[in-house]
Short mmCIF file of C-alpha atoms in Angstrom, two decimals:
data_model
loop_
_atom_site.label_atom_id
_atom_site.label_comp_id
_atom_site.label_asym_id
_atom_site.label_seq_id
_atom_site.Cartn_x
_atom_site.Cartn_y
_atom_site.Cartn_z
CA UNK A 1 -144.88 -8.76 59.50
CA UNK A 2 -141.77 -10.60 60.80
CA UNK A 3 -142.32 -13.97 61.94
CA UNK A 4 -140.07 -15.34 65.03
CA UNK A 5 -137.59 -17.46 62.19
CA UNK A 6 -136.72 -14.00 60.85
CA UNK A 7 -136.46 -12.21 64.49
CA UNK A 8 -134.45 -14.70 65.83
CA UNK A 9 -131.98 -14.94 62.40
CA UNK A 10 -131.98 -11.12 62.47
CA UNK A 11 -130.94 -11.14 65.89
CA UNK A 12 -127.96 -13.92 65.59
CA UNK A 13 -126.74 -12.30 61.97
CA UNK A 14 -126.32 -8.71 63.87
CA UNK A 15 -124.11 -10.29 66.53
CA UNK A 16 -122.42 -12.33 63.81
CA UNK A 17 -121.28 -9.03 61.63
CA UNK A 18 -120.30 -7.55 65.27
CA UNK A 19 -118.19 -10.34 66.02
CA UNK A 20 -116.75 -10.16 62.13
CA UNK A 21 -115.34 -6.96 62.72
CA UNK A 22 -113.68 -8.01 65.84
CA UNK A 23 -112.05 -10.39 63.79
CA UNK A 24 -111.09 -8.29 61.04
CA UNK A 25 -109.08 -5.77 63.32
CA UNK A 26 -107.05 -8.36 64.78
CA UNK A 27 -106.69 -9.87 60.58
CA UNK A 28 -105.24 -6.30 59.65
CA UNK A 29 -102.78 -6.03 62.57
CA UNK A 30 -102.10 -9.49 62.43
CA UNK A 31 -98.48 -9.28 60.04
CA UNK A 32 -96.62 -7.19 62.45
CA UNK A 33 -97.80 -8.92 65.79
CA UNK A 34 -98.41 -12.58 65.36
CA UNK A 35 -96.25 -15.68 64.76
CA UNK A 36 -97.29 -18.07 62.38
CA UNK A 37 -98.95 -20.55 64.82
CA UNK A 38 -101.12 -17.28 66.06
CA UNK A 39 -101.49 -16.56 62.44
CA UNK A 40 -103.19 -20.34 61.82
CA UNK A 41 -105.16 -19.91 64.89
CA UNK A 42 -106.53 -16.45 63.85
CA UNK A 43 -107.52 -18.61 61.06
CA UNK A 44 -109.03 -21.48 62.89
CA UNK A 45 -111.50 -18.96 64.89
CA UNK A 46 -112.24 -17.11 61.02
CA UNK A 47 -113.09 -20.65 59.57
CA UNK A 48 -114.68 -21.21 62.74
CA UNK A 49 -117.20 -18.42 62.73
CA UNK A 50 -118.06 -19.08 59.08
CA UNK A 51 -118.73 -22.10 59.85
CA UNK A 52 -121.38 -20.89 62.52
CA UNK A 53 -123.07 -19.35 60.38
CA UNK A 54 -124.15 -22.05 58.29
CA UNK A 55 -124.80 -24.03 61.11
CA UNK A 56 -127.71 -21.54 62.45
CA UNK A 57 -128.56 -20.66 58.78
CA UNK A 58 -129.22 -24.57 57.63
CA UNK A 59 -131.66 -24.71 60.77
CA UNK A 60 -133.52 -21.74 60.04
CA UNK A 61 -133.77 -22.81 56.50
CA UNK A 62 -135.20 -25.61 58.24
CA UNK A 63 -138.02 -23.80 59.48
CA UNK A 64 -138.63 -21.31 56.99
CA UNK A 65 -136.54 -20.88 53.68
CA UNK A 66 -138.74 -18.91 52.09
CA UNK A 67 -137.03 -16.21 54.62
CA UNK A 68 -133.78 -16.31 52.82
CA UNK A 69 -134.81 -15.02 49.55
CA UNK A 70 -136.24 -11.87 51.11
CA UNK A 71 -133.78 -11.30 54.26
CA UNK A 72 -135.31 -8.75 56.60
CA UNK A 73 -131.12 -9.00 58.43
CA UNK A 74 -130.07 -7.67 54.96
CA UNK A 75 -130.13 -4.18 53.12
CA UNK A 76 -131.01 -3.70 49.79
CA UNK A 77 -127.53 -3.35 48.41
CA UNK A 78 -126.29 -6.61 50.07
CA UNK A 79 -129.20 -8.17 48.75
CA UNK A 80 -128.47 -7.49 45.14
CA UNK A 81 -124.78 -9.17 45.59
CA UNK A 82 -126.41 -12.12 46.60
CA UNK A 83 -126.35 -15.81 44.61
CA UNK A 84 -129.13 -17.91 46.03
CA UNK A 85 -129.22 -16.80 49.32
CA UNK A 86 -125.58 -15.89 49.45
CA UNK A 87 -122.24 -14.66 48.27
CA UNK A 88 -121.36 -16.22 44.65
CA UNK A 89 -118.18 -18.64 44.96
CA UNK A 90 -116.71 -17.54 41.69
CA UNK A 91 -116.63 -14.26 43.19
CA UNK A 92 -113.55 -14.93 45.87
CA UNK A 93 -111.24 -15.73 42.67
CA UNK A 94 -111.61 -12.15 41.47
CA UNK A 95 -110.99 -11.23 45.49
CA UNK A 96 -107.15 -13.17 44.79
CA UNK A 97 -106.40 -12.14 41.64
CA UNK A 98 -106.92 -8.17 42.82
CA UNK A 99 -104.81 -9.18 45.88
CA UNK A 100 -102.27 -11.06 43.69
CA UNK A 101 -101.87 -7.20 42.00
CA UNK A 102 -102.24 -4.88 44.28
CA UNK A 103 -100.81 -6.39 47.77
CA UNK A 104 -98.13 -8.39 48.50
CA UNK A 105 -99.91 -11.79 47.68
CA UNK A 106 -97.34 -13.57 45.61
CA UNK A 107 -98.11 -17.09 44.57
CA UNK A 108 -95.74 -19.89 43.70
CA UNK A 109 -96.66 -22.04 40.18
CA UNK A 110 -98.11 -25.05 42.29
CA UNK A 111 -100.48 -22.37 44.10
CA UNK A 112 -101.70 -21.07 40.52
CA UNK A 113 -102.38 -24.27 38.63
CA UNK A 114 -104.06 -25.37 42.26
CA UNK A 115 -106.29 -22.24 42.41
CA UNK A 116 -107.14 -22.66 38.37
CA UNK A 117 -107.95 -26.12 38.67
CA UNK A 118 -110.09 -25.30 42.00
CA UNK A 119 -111.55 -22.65 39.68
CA UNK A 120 -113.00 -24.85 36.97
CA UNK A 121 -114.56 -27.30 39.78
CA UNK A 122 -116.22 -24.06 41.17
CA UNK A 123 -117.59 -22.93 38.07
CA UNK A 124 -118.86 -26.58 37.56
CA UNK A 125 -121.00 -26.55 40.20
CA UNK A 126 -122.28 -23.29 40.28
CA UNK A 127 -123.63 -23.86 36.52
CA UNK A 128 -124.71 -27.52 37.44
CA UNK A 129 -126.96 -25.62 40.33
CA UNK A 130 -128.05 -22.79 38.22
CA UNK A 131 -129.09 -25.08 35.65
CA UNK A 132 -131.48 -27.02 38.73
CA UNK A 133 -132.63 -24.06 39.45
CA UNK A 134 -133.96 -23.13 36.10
CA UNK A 135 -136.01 -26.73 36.21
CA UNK A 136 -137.15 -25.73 39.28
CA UNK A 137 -138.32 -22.64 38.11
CA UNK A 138 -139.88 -24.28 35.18
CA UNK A 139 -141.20 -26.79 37.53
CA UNK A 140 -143.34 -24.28 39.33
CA UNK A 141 -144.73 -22.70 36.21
CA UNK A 142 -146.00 -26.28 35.35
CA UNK A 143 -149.94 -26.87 34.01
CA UNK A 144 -150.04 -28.39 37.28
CA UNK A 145 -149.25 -25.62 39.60
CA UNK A 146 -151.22 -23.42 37.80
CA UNK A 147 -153.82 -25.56 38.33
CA UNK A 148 -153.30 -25.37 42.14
CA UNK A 149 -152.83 -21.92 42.27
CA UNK A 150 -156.75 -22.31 40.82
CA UNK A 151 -157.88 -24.27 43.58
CA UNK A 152 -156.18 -22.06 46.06
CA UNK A 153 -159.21 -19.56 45.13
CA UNK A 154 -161.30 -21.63 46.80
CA UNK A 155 -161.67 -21.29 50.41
CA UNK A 156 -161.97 -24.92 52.37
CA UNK A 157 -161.88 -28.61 51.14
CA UNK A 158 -159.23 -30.56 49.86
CA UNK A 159 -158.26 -27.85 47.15
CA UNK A 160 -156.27 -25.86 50.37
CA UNK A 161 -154.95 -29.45 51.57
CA UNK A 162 -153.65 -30.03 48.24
CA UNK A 163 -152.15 -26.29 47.54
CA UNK A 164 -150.44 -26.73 51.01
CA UNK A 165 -148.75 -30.12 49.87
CA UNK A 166 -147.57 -28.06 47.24
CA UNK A 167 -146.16 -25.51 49.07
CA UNK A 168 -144.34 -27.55 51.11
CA UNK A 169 -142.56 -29.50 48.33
CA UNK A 170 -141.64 -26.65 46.51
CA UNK A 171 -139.83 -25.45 49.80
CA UNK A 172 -138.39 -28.73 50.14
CA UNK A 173 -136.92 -28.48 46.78
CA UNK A 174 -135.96 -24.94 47.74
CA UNK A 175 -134.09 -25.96 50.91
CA UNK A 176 -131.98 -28.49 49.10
CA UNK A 177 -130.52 -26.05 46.31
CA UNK A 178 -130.02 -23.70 48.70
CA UNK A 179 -127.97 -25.84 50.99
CA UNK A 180 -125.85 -27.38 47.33
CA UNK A 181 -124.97 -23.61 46.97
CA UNK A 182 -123.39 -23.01 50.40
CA UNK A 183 -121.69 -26.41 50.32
CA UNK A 184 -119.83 -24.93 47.12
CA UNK A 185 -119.38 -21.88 49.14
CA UNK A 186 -117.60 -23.71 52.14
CA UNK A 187 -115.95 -25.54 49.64
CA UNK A 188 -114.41 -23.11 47.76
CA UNK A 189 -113.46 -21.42 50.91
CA UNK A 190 -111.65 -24.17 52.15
CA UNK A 191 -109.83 -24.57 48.73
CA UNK A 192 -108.54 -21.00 48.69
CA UNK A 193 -107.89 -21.52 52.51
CA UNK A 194 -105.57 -25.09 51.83
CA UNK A 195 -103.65 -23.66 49.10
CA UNK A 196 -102.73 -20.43 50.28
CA UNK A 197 -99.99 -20.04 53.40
CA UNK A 198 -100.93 -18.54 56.72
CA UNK A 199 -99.79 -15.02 55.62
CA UNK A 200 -101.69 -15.18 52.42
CA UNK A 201 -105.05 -16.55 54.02
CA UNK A 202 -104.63 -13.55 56.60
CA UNK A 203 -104.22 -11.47 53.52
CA UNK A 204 -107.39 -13.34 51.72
CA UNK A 205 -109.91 -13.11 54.89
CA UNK A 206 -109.05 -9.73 55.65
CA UNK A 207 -110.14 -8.44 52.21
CA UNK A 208 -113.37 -11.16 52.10
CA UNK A 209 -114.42 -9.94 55.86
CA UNK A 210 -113.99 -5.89 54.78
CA UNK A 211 -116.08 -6.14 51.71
CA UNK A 212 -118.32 -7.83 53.55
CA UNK A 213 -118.22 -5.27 56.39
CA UNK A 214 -118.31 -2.31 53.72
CA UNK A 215 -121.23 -3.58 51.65
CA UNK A 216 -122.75 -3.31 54.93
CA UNK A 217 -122.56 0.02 56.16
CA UNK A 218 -122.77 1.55 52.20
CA UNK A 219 -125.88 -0.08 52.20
CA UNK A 220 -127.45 0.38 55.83
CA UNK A 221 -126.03 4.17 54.91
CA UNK A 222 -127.99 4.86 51.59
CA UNK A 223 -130.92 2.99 52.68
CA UNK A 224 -131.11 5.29 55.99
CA UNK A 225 -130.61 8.39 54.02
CA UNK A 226 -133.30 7.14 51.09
CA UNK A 227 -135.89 6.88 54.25
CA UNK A 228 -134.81 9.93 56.02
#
């Protein structure tokens, strides 16, 4: 059964994809009919919108977090690209170098070693959070929590006082990794974004916002045909 966190996160991520693909038509016309200061605003409102999202995600976290690891707002296959609750930031490095091939991307040396170095610092921090997480995970498999997940058996008392406690400090711990990921998300974002010229971020959002987009209605497709 939904509770009103996940309606009302469901209901503000569907409007958010619908306004995403707003954006992305004006991203793939945007070469042949925009100057470069419409180009940098196109990429204002892009950064913008992102943005937005974390905003209302970070409160709902808030309120439940537990919601974000099983996202009613997401099908199965955009669940399986997922990284703690989101896309991976290594990931968009892959996005430029395919773009850097097959589109007409091309990168000056200072824009390579920037991207490489912005690379390592990525990878840095998504290790440094995986390895948290494995504590964590440790953490709950603790003598201790076992031994709450004992007194959880029993109905009344302190025991369900206690296993509550529990609960909420594991969601506490939770929240906070969760939020260190999508700081190295906007991060990284805002890396790629600084180093690459207007053109080239056009170029970058357009392919991050039609994966996204894709991944989307492949997934919402096969799921609708596998419960047909």
């Amino acid at each position: 059964m939904r509770n009103l966190v996940e309606e009302k996160f469901l209901e503000f991520y569907e409007s958010w994809v619908i306004q995403l693909e707003l954006y992305l038509h004006q991203l793939l016309i945007a070469h042949n009919t925009m100057s470069e200061t419409e180009l940098r605003a196109l990429i204002s409102k892009l950064t913008t919108h992102h943005k937005a999202y974390y905003t209302a995600k970070w409160a709902a976290i808030g309120e439940d977090v537990l919601a974000f690891f099983g996202p009613i707002w997401l099908n199965p296959l955009e669940k399986a690209c997922f990284w703690l609750t989101g896309w991976k930031p290594s990931t968009v490095f892959r996005m430029v170098d395919r773009l850097r091939k097959y589109s007409r991307v091309v990168l000056v040396e200072a824009q390579v070693r920037k991207l490489e170095e912005l690379r390592v610092k990525t990878k840095f921090d998504e290790q440094k959070i995986e390895r948290e997480m494995e504590r964590y995970q440790v953490a709950m498999a603790d003598r201790k929590m076992v031994e709450l997940a004992r007194l959880g058996c029993h109905v009344g008392g302190e025991s369900v006082v206690v296993v509550e406690a529990a609960v909420r400090g594991l969601a506490t711990g939770l929240e906070k990794m969760v939020k260190a990921a999508d700081c190295v998300r906007l991060k990284t974002l805002k890396g790629i974004l600084d180093i690459l010229a207007p053109p080239q971020c056009v170029e970058f959002l357009a392919a991050a916002a039609t994966f996204q987009v894709q991944l989307r209605r492949w997934g919402n497709r096969r799921h609708n045909v596998t419960h047909s």
